[in-house]
Coordinates of C-alpha atoms in Angstrom, one line a residue:
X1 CA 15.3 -42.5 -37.2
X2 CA 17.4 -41.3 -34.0
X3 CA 17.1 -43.3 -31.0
X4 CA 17.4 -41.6 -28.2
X5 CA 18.5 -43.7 -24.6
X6 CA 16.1 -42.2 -21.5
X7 CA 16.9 -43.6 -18.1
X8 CA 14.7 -44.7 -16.0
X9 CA 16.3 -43.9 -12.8
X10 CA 13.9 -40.3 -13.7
X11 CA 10.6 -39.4 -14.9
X12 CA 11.5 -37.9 -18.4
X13 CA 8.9 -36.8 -21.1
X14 CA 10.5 -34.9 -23.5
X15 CA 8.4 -33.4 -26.8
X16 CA 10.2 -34.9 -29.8
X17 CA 10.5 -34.0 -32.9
X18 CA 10.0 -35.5 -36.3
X19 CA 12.3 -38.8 -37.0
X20 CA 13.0 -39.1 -32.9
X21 CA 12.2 -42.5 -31.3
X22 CA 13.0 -43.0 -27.3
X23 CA 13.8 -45.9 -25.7
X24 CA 14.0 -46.4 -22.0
X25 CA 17.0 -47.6 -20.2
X26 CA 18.2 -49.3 -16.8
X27 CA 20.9 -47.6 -15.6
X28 CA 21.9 -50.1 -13.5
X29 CA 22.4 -52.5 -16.1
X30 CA 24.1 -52.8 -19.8
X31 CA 22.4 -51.4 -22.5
X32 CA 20.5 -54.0 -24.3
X33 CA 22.6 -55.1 -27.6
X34 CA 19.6 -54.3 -29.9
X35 CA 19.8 -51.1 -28.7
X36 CA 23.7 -50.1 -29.1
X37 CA 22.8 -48.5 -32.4
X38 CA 21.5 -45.4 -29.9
X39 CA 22.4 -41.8 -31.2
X40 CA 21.8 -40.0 -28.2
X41 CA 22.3 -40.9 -24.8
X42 CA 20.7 -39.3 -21.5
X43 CA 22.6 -40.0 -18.3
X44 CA 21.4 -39.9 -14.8
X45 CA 22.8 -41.5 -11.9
X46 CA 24.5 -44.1 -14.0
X47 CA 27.2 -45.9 -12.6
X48 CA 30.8 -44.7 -13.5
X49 CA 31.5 -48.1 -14.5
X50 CA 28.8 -48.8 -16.7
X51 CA 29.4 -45.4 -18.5
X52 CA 32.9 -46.5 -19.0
X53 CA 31.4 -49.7 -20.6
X54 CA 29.2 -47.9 -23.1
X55 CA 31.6 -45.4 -24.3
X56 CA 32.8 -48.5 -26.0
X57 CA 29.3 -50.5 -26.6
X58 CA 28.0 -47.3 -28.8
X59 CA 29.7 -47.1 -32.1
X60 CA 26.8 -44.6 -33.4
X61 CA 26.7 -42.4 -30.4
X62 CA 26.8 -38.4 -31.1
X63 CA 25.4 -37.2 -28.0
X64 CA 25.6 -37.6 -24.6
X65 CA 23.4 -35.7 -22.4
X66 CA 24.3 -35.8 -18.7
X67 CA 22.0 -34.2 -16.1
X68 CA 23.9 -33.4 -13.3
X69 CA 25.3 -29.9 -13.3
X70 CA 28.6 -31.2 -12.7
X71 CA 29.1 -34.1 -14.9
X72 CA 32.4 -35.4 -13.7
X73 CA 31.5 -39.5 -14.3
X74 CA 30.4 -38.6 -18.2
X75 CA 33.8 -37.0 -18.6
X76 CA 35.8 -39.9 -17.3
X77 CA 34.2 -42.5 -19.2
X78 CA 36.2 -42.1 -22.1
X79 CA 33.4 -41.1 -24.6
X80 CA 35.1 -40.6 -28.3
X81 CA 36.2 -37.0 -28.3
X82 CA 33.6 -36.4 -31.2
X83 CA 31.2 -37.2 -29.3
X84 CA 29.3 -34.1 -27.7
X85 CA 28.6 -34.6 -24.2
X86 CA 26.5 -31.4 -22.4
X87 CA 25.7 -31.1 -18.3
X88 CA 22.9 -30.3 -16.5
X89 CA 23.7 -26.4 -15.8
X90 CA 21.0 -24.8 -14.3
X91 CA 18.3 -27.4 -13.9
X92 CA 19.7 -27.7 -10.5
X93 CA 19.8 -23.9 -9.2
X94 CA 16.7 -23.8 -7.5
X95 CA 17.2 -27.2 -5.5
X96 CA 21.0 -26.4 -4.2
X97 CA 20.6 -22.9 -3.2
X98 CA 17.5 -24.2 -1.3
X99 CA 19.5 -26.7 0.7
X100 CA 22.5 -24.3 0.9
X101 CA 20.5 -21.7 2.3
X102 CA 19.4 -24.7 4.8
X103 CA 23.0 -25.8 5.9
X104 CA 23.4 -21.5 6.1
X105 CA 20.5 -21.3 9.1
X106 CA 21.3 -24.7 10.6
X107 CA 25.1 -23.4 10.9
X108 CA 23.7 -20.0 11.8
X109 CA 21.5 -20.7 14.3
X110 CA 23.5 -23.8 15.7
X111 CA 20.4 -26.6 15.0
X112 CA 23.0 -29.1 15.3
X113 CA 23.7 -28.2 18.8
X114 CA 20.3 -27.8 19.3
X115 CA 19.2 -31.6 18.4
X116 CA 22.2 -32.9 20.7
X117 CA 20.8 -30.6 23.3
X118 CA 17.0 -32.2 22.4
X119 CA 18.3 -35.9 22.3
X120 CA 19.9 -35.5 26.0
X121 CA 16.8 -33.7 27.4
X122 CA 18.8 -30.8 27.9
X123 CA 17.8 -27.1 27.9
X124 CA 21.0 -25.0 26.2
X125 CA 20.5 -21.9 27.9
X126 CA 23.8 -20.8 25.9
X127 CA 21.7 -20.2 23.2
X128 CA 18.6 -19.5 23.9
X129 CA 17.1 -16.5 25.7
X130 CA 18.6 -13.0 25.6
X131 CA 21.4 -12.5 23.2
X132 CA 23.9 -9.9 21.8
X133 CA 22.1 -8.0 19.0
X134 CA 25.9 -8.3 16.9
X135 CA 27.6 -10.7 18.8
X136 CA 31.5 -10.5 18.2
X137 CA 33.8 -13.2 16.9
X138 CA 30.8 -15.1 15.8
X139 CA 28.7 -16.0 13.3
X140 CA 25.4 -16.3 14.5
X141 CA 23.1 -14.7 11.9
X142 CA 23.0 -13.6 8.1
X143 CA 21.8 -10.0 8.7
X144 CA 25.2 -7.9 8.4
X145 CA 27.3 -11.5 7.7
X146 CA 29.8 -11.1 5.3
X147 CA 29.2 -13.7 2.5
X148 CA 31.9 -14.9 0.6
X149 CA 30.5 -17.6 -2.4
X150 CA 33.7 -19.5 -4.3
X151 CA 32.2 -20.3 -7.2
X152 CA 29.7 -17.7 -8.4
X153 CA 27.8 -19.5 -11.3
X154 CA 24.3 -20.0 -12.2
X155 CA 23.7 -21.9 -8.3
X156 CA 25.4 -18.4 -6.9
X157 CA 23.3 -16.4 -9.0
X158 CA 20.1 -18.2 -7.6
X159 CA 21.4 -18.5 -4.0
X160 CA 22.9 -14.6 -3.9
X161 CA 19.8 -12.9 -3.5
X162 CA 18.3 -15.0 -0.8
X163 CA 21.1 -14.3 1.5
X164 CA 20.9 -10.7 0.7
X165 CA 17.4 -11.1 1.4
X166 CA 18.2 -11.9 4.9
X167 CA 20.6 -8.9 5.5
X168 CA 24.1 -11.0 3.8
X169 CA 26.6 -8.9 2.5
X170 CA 27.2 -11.1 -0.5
X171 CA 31.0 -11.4 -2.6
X172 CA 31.7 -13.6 -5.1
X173 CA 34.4 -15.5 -6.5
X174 CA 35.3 -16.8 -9.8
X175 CA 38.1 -16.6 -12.2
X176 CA 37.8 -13.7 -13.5
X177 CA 36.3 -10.3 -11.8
X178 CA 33.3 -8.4 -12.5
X179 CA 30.1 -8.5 -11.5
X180 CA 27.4 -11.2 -11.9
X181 CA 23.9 -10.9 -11.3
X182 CA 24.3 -7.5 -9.5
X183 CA 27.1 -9.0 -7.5
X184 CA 30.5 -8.1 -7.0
X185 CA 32.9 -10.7 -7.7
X186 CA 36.5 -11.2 -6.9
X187 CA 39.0 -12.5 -9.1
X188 CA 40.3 -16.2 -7.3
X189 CA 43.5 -14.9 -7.4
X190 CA 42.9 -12.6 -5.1
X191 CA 40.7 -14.4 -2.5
X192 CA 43.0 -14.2 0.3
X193 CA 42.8 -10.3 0.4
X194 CA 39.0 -11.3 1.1
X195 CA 39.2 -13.9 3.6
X196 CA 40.3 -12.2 6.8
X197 CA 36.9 -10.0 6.6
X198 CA 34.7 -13.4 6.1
X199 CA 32.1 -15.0 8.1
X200 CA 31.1 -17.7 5.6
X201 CA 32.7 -19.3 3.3
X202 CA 30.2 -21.0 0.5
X203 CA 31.6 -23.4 -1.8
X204 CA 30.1 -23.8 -4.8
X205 CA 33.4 -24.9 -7.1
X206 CA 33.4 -27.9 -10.0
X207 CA 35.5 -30.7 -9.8
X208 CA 38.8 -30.2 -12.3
X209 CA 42.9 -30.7 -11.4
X210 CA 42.8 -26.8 -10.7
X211 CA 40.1 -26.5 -7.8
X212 CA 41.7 -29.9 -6.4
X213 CA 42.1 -28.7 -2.5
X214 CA 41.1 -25.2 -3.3
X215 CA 39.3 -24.9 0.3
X216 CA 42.7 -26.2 1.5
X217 CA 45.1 -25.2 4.5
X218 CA 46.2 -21.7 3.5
X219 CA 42.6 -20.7 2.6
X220 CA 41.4 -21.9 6.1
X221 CA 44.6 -20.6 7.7
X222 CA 43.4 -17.2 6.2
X223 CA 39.9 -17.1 7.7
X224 CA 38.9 -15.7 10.8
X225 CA 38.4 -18.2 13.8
X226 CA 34.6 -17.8 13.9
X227 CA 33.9 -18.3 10.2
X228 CA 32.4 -21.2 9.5
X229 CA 32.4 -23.2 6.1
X230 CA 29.9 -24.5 3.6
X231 CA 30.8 -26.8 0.6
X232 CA 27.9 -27.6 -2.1
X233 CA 30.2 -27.7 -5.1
X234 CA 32.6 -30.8 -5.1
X235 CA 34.0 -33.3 -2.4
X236 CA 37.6 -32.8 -4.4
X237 CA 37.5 -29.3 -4.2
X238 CA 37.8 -29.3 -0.2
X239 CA 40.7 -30.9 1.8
X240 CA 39.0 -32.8 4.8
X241 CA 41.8 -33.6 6.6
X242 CA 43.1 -29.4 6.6
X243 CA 39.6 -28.7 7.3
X244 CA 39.2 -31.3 10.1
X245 CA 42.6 -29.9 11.7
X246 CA 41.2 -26.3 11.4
X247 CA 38.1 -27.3 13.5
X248 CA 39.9 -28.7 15.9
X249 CA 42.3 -25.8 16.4
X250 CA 40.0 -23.3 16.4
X251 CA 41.3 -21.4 13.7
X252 CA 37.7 -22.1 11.7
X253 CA 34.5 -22.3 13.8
X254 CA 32.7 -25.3 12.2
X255 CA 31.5 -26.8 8.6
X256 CA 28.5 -28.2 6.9
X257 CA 29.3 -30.4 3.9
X258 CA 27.2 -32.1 1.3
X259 CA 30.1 -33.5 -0.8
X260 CA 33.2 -35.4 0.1
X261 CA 36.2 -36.8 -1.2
X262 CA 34.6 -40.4 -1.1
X263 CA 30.6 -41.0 -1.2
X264 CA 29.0 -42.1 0.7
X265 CA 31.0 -40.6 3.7
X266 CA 33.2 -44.0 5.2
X267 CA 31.6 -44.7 8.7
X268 CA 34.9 -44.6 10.0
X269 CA 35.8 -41.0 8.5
X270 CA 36.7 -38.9 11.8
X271 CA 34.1 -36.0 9.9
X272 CA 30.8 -37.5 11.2
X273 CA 31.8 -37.7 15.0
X274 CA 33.1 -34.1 14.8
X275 CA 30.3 -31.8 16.7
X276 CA 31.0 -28.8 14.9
X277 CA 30.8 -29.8 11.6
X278 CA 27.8 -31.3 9.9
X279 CA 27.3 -33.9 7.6
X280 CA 24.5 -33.3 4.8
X281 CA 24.7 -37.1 2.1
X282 CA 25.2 -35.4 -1.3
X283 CA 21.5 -34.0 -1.1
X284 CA 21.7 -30.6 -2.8
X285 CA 21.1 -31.7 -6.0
X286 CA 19.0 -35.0 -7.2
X287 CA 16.4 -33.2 -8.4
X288 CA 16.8 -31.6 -11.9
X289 CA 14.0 -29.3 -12.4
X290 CA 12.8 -29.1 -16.1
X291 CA 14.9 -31.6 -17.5
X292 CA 12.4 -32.8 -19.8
X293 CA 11.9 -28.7 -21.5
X294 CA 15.8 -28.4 -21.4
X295 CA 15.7 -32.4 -23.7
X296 CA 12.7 -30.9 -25.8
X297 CA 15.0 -27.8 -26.5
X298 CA 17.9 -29.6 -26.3
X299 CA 17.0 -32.3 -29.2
X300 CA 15.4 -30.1 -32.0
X301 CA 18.6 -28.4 -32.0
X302 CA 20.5 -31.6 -32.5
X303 CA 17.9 -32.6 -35.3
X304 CA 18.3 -29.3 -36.8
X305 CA 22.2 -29.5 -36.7
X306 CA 22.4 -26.4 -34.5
X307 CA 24.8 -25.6 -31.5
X308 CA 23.7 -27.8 -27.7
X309 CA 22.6 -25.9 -25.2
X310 CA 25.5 -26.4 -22.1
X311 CA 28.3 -28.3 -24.2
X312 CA 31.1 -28.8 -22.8
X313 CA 34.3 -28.4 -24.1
X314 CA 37.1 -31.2 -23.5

């Protein structure tokens, strides 16, 4: 029999085939001893600590099945190396190119300058009433923007066409060229041959030693003073304190970030008192849609001794 370790930090069902038993878990606390013969294990919001600890308590394990699309904590824990360990890819697409697109039209449209504006009873006539129909040096709306998404995986893919929908000129970047879901895409290696012509700057990059500071001081230098920057990928990917300097300089207009260096965002961190950039607490993701079909897929082909679906290599 294979026992299979669900957390109960989410509602998971998954169908399960012949000589599969499931056993629910507390994330927040060790695995119970009787069940450290587990086969399988299905992480979700664990703590990085307590992962580290059951790479060691788990002699049997053959499996580990993290949700998150990026699933930097699993692969730290120091899990055997034959030990299998897939991510999350694509259950989150639909939830963080929702809120992207969000943080987009709340940069767009200035609703953080708005709300101050609200909360002092004050009517900003700056940006309200008539306006330019293409305003120049600023981003103020997608229709003609020029999109530029760092990153361009199965999130990009999902977030592209609603940008084009509302009039984006959409460019992505990855490491290699080609195109991708009807979108052109730029090799990284040549991004700063992009960046001058940029109005927005989506970052959608993983966490490894290579996209460390990616979104760092010559890729902000290279940007045009009203572009404004977006990072859903990875707090590591992004410098703060280059970005931070660049806002205050003027040589980038503004950011809205939902991932940072450390989480939660330190309440003395200069970021949340900054008025043009705006602070979003890791909420993209936490929602991953049709876990339980991807588990149901997922385990028959473990049964079966057939390739997982979204394994990683390490």
């Amino acid at each position: 029999m294979v026992k299979v370790l669900l957390p109960t930090s989410i509602e998971l069902a998954p169908e399960l085939p012949d000589g599969v038993e499931t056993v629910a878990y507390d994330v927040r606390q060790p695995i119970p001893e009787e069940h450290t013969d587990a086969e399988v294990l299905v992480s979700w919001t664990n703590p990085p600590r307590l992962l580290a600890a059951e790479a060691r308590r788990l002699p049997r394990l053959r499996w580990v099945a993290a949700l998150p699309a990026g699933p930097d904590a699993v692969l730290e824990a120091g899990f055997a190396p034959d030990v299998v360990i897939t991510s999350g890819r694509g259950l989150h697409d639909g939830p963080v190119a929702e809120h992207t697109l969000a943080l987009v039209l709340a940069v767009a449209r200035r609703l953080p300058e708005l709300v101050r504006a609200q909360d002092a009873h004050r009517w900003a006539r700056e940006l309200g009433g008539a306006q330019p129909v293409r305003e120049r040096g600023s981003f103020r709306t997608l229709d003609g923007a020029r999109v530029l998404v760092w990153g361009f995986g199965s999130i990009a893919s999902r977030l592209a066409p609603l940008l084009t929908a509302l009039g984006a000129e959409v460019t992505g970047v990855a490491t290699t060229a080609g195109e991708r879901a009807g979108y052109p895409v730029i090799a990284s290696s040549d991004i700063t041959q992009a960046l001058p012509t940029t109005d927005l700057l989506i970052g959608i990059l993983p966490a490894t030693p290579s996209t460390r500071d990616a979104i760092g001081t010559d890729v902000l230098a290279a940007l045009p003073p009203h572009a404004w920057v977006v990072n859903v990928g990875r707090g590591s990917t992004l410098d703060e304190a280059a970005l931070l300097a660049a806002v205050r300089a003027g040589s980038v207009a503004g950011a809205a970030l939902d991932v940072f260096a450390t989480e939660p965002l330190p309440a003395d961190s200069p970021l949340w008192d900054e008025p043009r950039i705006l602070v979003s607490p890791h909420a993209a993701g936490g929602r991953p849609t049709g876990a339980s079909e991807f588990l149901t897929t997922n385990l028959a082909a473990f049964v079966e001794g057939r390739p997982l679906a979204n394994a990683l290599t390490r």
